[in-house]
Each structure stands twice: as structure tokens, then as C-alpha cells.
């Protein structure tokens, strides 16, 4: 007998029944490392222990002779394979693109960069063999801080990016007019802020399985993927140079991603290349250390904020200058995250008549940086909300009231922020803020905060406020 579930009259505000949970909660999920194919072989990656070095030589003779070894390959073996592409290039990036090869060729630029791959009958044999590979490095000076990387005389990562600057992107009013608005303001404030680097940490690390079928010249890729169609297109057309219809990408159950499993990684095309070369399916699955070293990181923005405001808390000017650390190479959509998804969202929910945003993308000897949980928008929100708090501190006006006074009003829509690609079409922000303040008991919290300070209580009470509007105008928009 089949049960009938009554459809709700409306969906907004209704709980949605999750259908995928029982299988996962009872251990019925199939994740990448659960997959076993006939004749499966296993890959392990030798990674760079240094942040920056020339590779003088790689000796794989001992490794090739060890038990269980099916193949050992270095960057020289894959010299004809295209590097990974950068799919979203912001203005000014074209001539400065540096993307990673599947295996390093001649130079390494970050700790954890893949140097060689061993394929063996078991994952344990493959990892044991890594210790038999002898690499001779000529270690070079490294730079990991974007502020140091742009200074004259800093170590250079790529010849085509002087001072390690991969892009210089601006939006909004011209800088001179915003400087004048700052000079004319009743209140002028500034602060340096740092949105620290983060490492996405899903329960399941990343991995790939590659299978080549010689009779049809078709590939199958199983991947821990948030975007199998993107991976299909990029791996086929831009890395292996084959028709897209020759690759099938399968995403099994995925144990979390948070953005980090959207991008194309070296192992995806590598296991396909290895399967074709060896005539066996090949699995690679990283351990947690590898995940931290080489899966893309997030954030890492050093930003200088300048704010102009009236005495009654209205923000009249905002100037934002950001150094965005993009790591040793450009990841799949990294330039877009640091520009379109960040710079164009700095206005937030606020009516700020004079805004200028300046972003420099910087190469450093660190893991690549790309989209992570919000992808540029949290960084932008941090900037403008910090500006609101600075104005509140300087004027003595309640932080919630500063936000209320600066909101774009309903009658202002459609509203052009001056930095976006499209005008905001609608919004009514003050009632949403008022509702939030009511639900958390904001007035009572302020009284508690004041009382604790007056009593010298060493358990202080902090109250934070933040508003947010989602980006639209990029396809697919949301």
C-alpha cells in the first residue's frame, strides 16, 4: 500500500521533508572510497616539502623496482598535457594567468604541490613507494603574505606577473572623487582589517577514480564533486583536449564540500590519463594532511577601509583597498570571487553615494584560494559592517540605528549602488532588522551589557550586528 502525502497549500514557511537522510544515517551511502572496480589500482602523490624551489632532478629508479608498482610518472611524462585552466578571468588577468600543471614541471611554488605519482596494486604499496623517489631541490626564497609579496624585491613566483600582482581591478566612482568626499566629511575614519585564510574541512576529503575504455575511447570519472557538469567540460575540453561527450562524470554521495569540491583539481584528469596509459582503473583518495595542504583555501584578504560620514551617522563615502591572496596559481574561479562576488557587493544594504573599490590579486607561495562558503560576499559584508560599527563608535549612535539610517529605502528602488552590474530591484530592510532585534531582545541585551560594565563584571557581553543582501546578475543568478 502506498501512503498519500497531502501537499501543503503553500510552501513558504513550511518544513520540507528531506528524502535523502535515512539512507545516509543508516550507513547506506556510497562515497567515493567505497567504490571498487575490477582490476582497480591505486595512486599516491609525492608532494613538495618546500614552498619554493627549482627541481634539479627526480630519480624514480628505486621506486619503479619496488613490489606492487605498476607505474611511476613525473611532470616530464605529462609535459604535453595542458595545465588546469582558470575559468573565470577578471579584467586585467589575461596576460598574467599562471595555472597549475597536473604534476610540477621544473619548479614548485607551494608546499604540497604534486611532483610525482605512483600507481600500485594497493594504496599501502603506493604510499610506501613514495619514500623511494629522490628529488633534488634548489630551494628558493618564498613569500606567503600578500602585503610582503607586492613589495619591491620580493621573491617572484611567475615572470608574467611583476610584483606578484596577477590582476588590478576597480569598480565604483573614480578614486579622486571619493577622496574629495572623504575630505569633505564631518567624520573621517580608517581601519585595516584582515579576513583570515580558512581551510574548508568536509568530513570526506577529495578523490577521483578514472576508467578508460579503449574500445570506445571513452572515459568515466568518479569524483567527489559539487559540479560534475563543470568537471566534465573543463577536463575534456581544456585539459585532455577531447570531445566532451567522450567523458562521463559520476558524483556519488559526497561528504560535504562547502565550495571546495566545485573546482577542477589535478587528480581528475590525472587518473583518466593514468588509466589510459596503464590499462587499469586508477583511484586516488587524499588523506587529511593532503586535503589541508592542497585543496583550495578561502578568504585571505588584507583590506584598508576609509569612511566618511555626517555627524548624525549617514555614511557619505567608502573607499576600499584590498590585497587578495590567491595562492601560488589561479584556481578555477578565483579571480571572480575576489572581484565580482566581492567588490561589487561592498555596498551591502546601504545607500552610500560615493564608493570606490580597488582589488589587487596577489600570487604567494601558498595553497590556491577560491570560493568558500559565501565566496566573496562574506568578505564584502565584513568590510561594510565594520564601517557601520566604526561610524557608531565615532558618533555615539547605536549600531542598529546607524544601519537603519543608512539603509536603502523602499522608495529608492530600483537602486544603483554605483558598483554593481545591475540595479537592486527591491528591498525593505528596516522591518527585517527590527524583527531580528525584537526576537533576540536587543533592548534587554543592551541593558545587560551596560550593567555588566558598571559592575566591573569580567564576563563581558558582546553584541554583534550584520545585514546582508545576496548577489544577483551572474548566470545562473539567485
Coordinates of C-alpha atoms in Angstrom, one line a residue, residues 104-455:
X104 CA 55.1 20.1 -11.3
X105 CA 57.5 20.7 -14.2
X106 CA 60.8 22.3 -13.3
X107 CA 59.6 24.3 -10.3
X108 CA 57.4 24.1 -7.2
X109 CA 55.7 27.1 -5.7
X110 CA 53.9 25.8 -2.7
X111 CA 54.2 23.1 0.0
X112 CA 52.1 20.1 -1.1
X113 CA 52.4 20.7 -4.9
X114 CA 52.3 17.4 -6.7
X115 CA 55.7 16.3 -8.1
X116 CA 55.2 12.6 -9.0
X117 CA 52.6 9.9 -8.9
X118 CA 53.0 6.2 -8.1
X119 CA 50.4 3.7 -9.2
X120 CA 50.4 0.3 -7.4
X121 CA 48.3 -2.8 -6.6
X122 CA 47.3 -1.4 -3.2
X123 CA 47.1 2.1 -1.6
X124 CA 49.6 1.0 1.0
X125 CA 52.2 -0.1 -1.5
X126 CA 51.7 3.1 -3.5
X127 CA 52.4 5.3 -0.4
X128 CA 55.4 3.2 0.7
X129 CA 57.0 3.7 -2.7
X130 CA 56.9 7.5 -2.4
X131 CA 59.8 7.3 0.0
X132 CA 62.0 5.7 -2.6
X133 CA 61.7 8.7 -5.0
X134 CA 64.7 11.0 -4.7
X135 CA 64.1 14.7 -5.6
X136 CA 67.0 17.2 -5.7
X137 CA 65.7 20.7 -5.0
X138 CA 67.4 24.1 -5.4
X139 CA 65.4 25.9 -2.7
X140 CA 64.4 29.5 -3.4
X141 CA 63.1 32.2 -1.1
X142 CA 59.4 32.1 -0.5
X143 CA 56.7 34.7 0.3
X144 CA 53.4 33.8 2.0
X145 CA 51.9 37.2 3.0
X146 CA 50.3 39.3 0.2
X147 CA 51.5 42.5 1.8
X148 CA 55.1 41.3 1.5
X149 CA 54.6 39.8 -1.9
X150 CA 53.9 43.1 -3.6
X151 CA 56.9 44.9 -2.2
X152 CA 59.9 45.7 -4.5
X153 CA 62.5 42.9 -4.2
X154 CA 60.0 40.3 -3.0
X155 CA 60.5 36.8 -4.4
X156 CA 58.8 36.5 -7.8
X157 CA 56.6 33.5 -8.4
X158 CA 55.8 34.0 -12.1
X159 CA 57.6 36.0 -14.8
X160 CA 54.4 37.3 -16.3
X161 CA 53.2 38.8 -13.0
X162 CA 55.5 41.7 -11.9
X163 CA 55.5 42.3 -8.2
X164 CA 53.3 39.1 -8.0
X165 CA 50.2 41.1 -9.0
X166 CA 48.0 38.9 -11.2
X167 CA 45.3 41.5 -11.6
X168 CA 44.4 45.1 -10.6
X169 CA 40.6 45.6 -10.6
X170 CA 38.5 48.6 -9.7
X171 CA 34.8 49.5 -9.6
X172 CA 32.7 52.4 -8.5
X173 CA 33.3 56.1 -8.7
X174 CA 36.8 57.3 -9.6
X175 CA 39.2 57.4 -6.7
X176 CA 39.8 61.2 -6.8
X177 CA 36.1 62.0 -6.4
X178 CA 35.8 59.6 -3.4
X179 CA 38.9 61.1 -1.9
X180 CA 37.2 64.5 -2.1
X181 CA 34.0 63.2 -0.5
X182 CA 36.2 61.8 2.3
X183 CA 37.9 65.1 2.8
X184 CA 34.5 66.9 3.0
X185 CA 33.0 64.6 5.5
X186 CA 32.2 65.6 9.1
X187 CA 33.7 62.4 10.4
X188 CA 36.6 60.6 8.7
X189 CA 37.7 57.2 9.8
X190 CA 40.0 54.4 8.7
X191 CA 40.9 50.9 9.7
X192 CA 42.9 48.0 8.4
X193 CA 41.1 44.7 8.6
X194 CA 42.1 41.1 7.8
X195 CA 39.7 38.4 6.7
X196 CA 41.9 35.4 7.6
X197 CA 42.6 32.4 5.5
X198 CA 40.4 29.4 6.1
X199 CA 40.6 25.7 5.1
X200 CA 37.4 24.0 4.0
X201 CA 37.1 20.9 6.1
X202 CA 34.5 18.5 4.9
X203 CA 34.1 15.1 6.7
X204 CA 35.1 13.5 3.4
X205 CA 38.4 14.5 1.7
X206 CA 38.6 14.6 -2.0
X207 CA 39.3 11.9 -4.5
X208 CA 38.9 10.6 -8.1
X209 CA 38.6 7.3 -9.9
X210 CA 39.5 7.2 -13.6
X211 CA 38.5 4.5 -16.1
X212 CA 39.4 4.4 -19.8
X213 CA 37.6 2.1 -22.2
X214 CA 39.9 1.6 -25.3
X215 CA 37.2 0.0 -27.5
X216 CA 35.1 3.2 -27.4
X217 CA 37.8 5.7 -26.5
X218 CA 35.6 6.9 -23.7
X219 CA 36.4 7.9 -20.1
X220 CA 34.5 7.6 -16.9
X221 CA 35.4 9.8 -13.9
X222 CA 34.0 9.3 -10.5
X223 CA 34.7 12.3 -8.3
X224 CA 33.9 13.9 -5.0
X225 CA 32.2 16.7 -7.0
X226 CA 29.8 19.6 -6.3
X227 CA 29.8 20.4 -10.0
X228 CA 30.0 17.3 -12.3
X229 CA 29.0 19.1 -15.4
X230 CA 31.7 21.7 -14.9
X231 CA 34.2 19.0 -14.3
X232 CA 33.1 17.2 -17.5
X233 CA 33.5 20.3 -19.6
X234 CA 36.8 21.5 -18.2
X235 CA 38.6 18.2 -18.0
X236 CA 37.6 17.2 -21.6
X237 CA 37.9 20.4 -23.5
X238 CA 40.6 22.3 -21.6
X239 CA 42.9 19.7 -20.1
X240 CA 42.7 16.5 -22.1
X241 CA 41.6 18.1 -25.4
X242 CA 39.0 15.6 -26.3
X243 CA 35.3 15.9 -27.2
X244 CA 33.1 16.5 -24.1
X245 CA 30.8 13.5 -25.0
X246 CA 33.8 11.2 -24.5
X247 CA 33.8 11.7 -20.8
X248 CA 31.1 10.7 -18.2
X249 CA 31.4 12.2 -14.7
X250 CA 29.7 10.5 -11.8
X251 CA 29.3 12.2 -8.5
X252 CA 28.5 9.6 -5.8
X253 CA 27.3 10.6 -2.3
X254 CA 29.6 13.5 -1.2
X255 CA 30.5 14.0 2.4
X256 CA 30.4 17.8 2.4
X257 CA 32.0 20.4 0.1
X258 CA 31.5 24.0 1.2
X259 CA 32.6 25.2 -2.2
X260 CA 35.9 23.4 -2.2
X261 CA 34.6 20.5 -4.4
X262 CA 33.4 22.8 -7.2
X263 CA 36.8 23.3 -8.7
X264 CA 38.9 21.2 -11.1
X265 CA 41.8 19.6 -9.4
X266 CA 44.9 17.9 -10.8
X267 CA 43.8 14.4 -9.9
X268 CA 40.7 14.5 -12.0
X269 CA 42.4 14.5 -15.4
X270 CA 45.4 12.7 -13.9
X271 CA 43.5 9.4 -13.0
X272 CA 42.0 9.4 -16.5
X273 CA 45.4 9.8 -18.2
X274 CA 46.8 7.1 -15.9
X275 CA 44.0 4.7 -16.7
X276 CA 44.6 5.1 -20.4
X277 CA 48.4 4.8 -20.0
X278 CA 48.2 1.7 -17.8
X279 CA 45.0 0.0 -19.0
X280 CA 43.6 -0.2 -15.4
X281 CA 41.1 1.8 -13.4
X282 CA 43.0 4.1 -11.1
X283 CA 41.8 5.5 -7.8
X284 CA 43.3 8.5 -5.9
X285 CA 41.9 9.5 -2.5
X286 CA 43.7 12.1 -0.4
X287 CA 44.3 11.9 3.3
X288 CA 43.5 14.7 5.7
X289 CA 47.0 16.2 5.6
X290 CA 46.9 16.4 1.8
X291 CA 43.4 17.9 2.0
X292 CA 44.8 20.7 4.2
X293 CA 47.8 21.3 2.0
X294 CA 46.4 21.3 -1.5
X295 CA 42.6 21.6 -1.5
X296 CA 41.7 25.2 -2.2
X297 CA 41.6 27.6 0.8
X298 CA 39.3 30.5 1.3
X299 CA 39.3 34.3 2.1
X300 CA 42.8 35.8 3.0
X301 CA 42.0 39.5 2.3
X302 CA 44.1 42.4 3.7
X303 CA 41.9 45.5 3.4
X304 CA 42.2 49.2 4.2
X305 CA 38.9 50.9 4.7
X306 CA 38.3 54.7 4.6
X307 CA 34.9 56.0 5.7
X308 CA 33.3 59.4 5.5
X309 CA 30.2 60.2 7.5
X310 CA 28.0 63.0 8.7
X311 CA 27.7 63.8 12.5
X312 CA 24.3 62.1 12.5
X313 CA 25.7 58.8 11.2
X314 CA 25.0 58.9 7.5
X315 CA 27.8 57.3 5.5
X316 CA 28.8 59.6 2.6
X317 CA 31.9 57.9 1.3
X318 CA 33.6 54.5 1.4
X319 CA 37.0 53.6 -0.1
X320 CA 38.1 50.0 0.0
X321 CA 41.6 48.8 -1.0
X322 CA 42.2 45.0 -0.9
X323 CA 45.1 42.7 -1.4
X324 CA 43.5 39.3 -2.2
X325 CA 45.9 36.4 -1.7
X326 CA 45.2 34.0 -4.5
X327 CA 48.0 31.5 -3.7
X328 CA 50.6 30.1 -6.0
X329 CA 48.4 29.7 -9.0
X330 CA 44.9 30.7 -10.2
X331 CA 42.2 28.2 -9.2
X332 CA 39.1 27.7 -11.3
X333 CA 37.0 30.8 -10.4
X334 CA 39.4 32.6 -8.0
X335 CA 39.5 36.0 -9.9
X336 CA 35.8 36.2 -10.0
X337 CA 35.5 35.6 -6.2
X338 CA 37.9 38.4 -5.4
X339 CA 36.2 40.9 -7.8
X340 CA 32.6 40.4 -9.0
X341 CA 31.5 38.5 -5.9
X342 CA 33.4 40.7 -3.5
X343 CA 34.0 44.2 -4.8
X344 CA 30.5 44.7 -6.3
X345 CA 28.8 43.7 -3.1
X346 CA 30.7 46.1 -0.7
X347 CA 27.7 48.5 -0.6
X348 CA 25.5 45.8 1.0
X349 CA 22.1 47.1 2.0
X350 CA 23.3 50.7 2.3
X351 CA 22.8 53.9 0.4
X352 CA 26.4 55.2 0.1
X353 CA 26.7 57.9 -2.6
X354 CA 30.5 57.6 -3.1
X355 CA 32.2 54.2 -3.3
X356 CA 35.5 53.2 -4.8
X357 CA 36.8 49.6 -4.6
X358 CA 40.3 48.6 -5.5
X359 CA 41.4 45.0 -5.6
X360 CA 44.8 43.5 -6.3
X361 CA 45.0 39.8 -6.7
X362 CA 48.4 38.5 -5.5
X363 CA 50.4 35.4 -6.0
X364 CA 52.1 33.9 -2.9
X365 CA 53.8 30.6 -2.1
X366 CA 50.6 29.2 -0.5
X367 CA 47.7 26.9 -1.4
X368 CA 45.4 28.3 -4.1
X369 CA 42.4 30.3 -2.8
X370 CA 38.9 30.1 -4.3
X371 CA 35.3 30.2 -3.4
X372 CA 34.4 29.1 0.2
X373 CA 31.1 29.4 2.0
X374 CA 29.7 32.6 0.5
X375 CA 32.5 33.2 -1.9
X376 CA 33.4 36.9 -1.7
X377 CA 30.1 38.1 -0.2
X378 CA 31.1 37.4 3.5
X379 CA 34.3 39.3 2.9
X380 CA 32.4 42.3 1.4
X381 CA 29.9 42.1 4.3
X382 CA 32.7 42.2 6.8
X383 CA 34.0 45.4 5.3
X384 CA 30.8 47.4 5.1
X385 CA 29.5 46.2 8.5
X386 CA 32.8 47.1 10.1
X387 CA 32.4 50.5 8.6
X388 CA 29.0 50.8 10.2
X389 CA 30.4 49.9 13.6
X390 CA 33.3 52.4 13.2
X391 CA 30.7 55.2 12.5
X392 CA 28.7 54.1 15.5
X393 CA 31.7 54.2 17.8
X394 CA 32.8 57.7 16.5
X395 CA 29.4 59.3 16.6
X396 CA 28.0 57.6 19.8
X397 CA 24.9 56.4 17.8
X398 CA 23.5 53.0 18.5
X399 CA 25.0 50.5 15.9
X400 CA 21.5 49.3 14.9
X401 CA 20.4 52.9 14.4
X402 CA 23.4 53.6 12.2
X403 CA 22.4 50.8 10.0
X404 CA 18.7 51.9 9.9
X405 CA 19.7 55.4 8.9
X406 CA 21.9 54.2 6.0
X407 CA 19.5 51.5 4.6
X408 CA 18.4 51.9 1.0
X409 CA 14.7 52.9 1.4
X410 CA 11.8 51.1 -0.3
X411 CA 11.1 54.2 -2.4
X412 CA 14.7 54.3 -3.7
X413 CA 14.2 51.1 -5.7
X414 CA 15.3 50.3 -8.3
X415 CA 18.6 51.4 -6.8
X416 CA 22.0 51.6 -8.5
X417 CA 24.8 51.2 -5.9
X418 CA 27.4 52.5 -8.4
X419 CA 29.5 49.4 -8.1
X420 CA 27.1 46.6 -9.2
X421 CA 26.4 45.1 -12.6
X422 CA 22.7 45.6 -12.3
X423 CA 20.5 47.8 -10.0
X424 CA 18.9 46.4 -6.9
X425 CA 15.2 45.8 -7.9
X426 CA 13.6 45.7 -4.5
X427 CA 14.1 45.6 -0.8
X428 CA 12.7 46.6 2.6
X429 CA 15.5 46.2 5.0
X430 CA 14.4 48.1 8.2
X431 CA 11.5 45.9 9.1
X432 CA 13.7 42.8 8.8
X433 CA 16.3 44.4 11.1
X434 CA 13.5 45.5 13.6
X435 CA 12.1 41.9 13.6
X436 CA 15.6 40.5 14.3
X437 CA 16.2 43.0 17.1
X438 CA 12.8 42.1 18.7
X439 CA 13.4 38.4 18.5
X440 CA 16.8 38.5 20.2
X441 CA 15.7 41.0 22.8
X442 CA 18.1 43.7 21.7
X443 CA 17.0 46.3 24.3
X444 CA 17.4 43.9 27.1
X445 CA 20.8 42.8 25.9
X446 CA 22.0 46.4 25.8
X447 CA 20.8 46.9 29.4
X448 CA 22.6 43.7 30.5
X449 CA 25.8 44.9 28.7
X450 CA 25.6 48.3 30.4
X451 CA 25.0 46.7 33.8
X452 CA 28.0 44.3 33.5
X453 CA 30.3 47.1 32.6
X454 CA 29.0 49.2 35.5
X455 CA 29.5 46.3 37.9

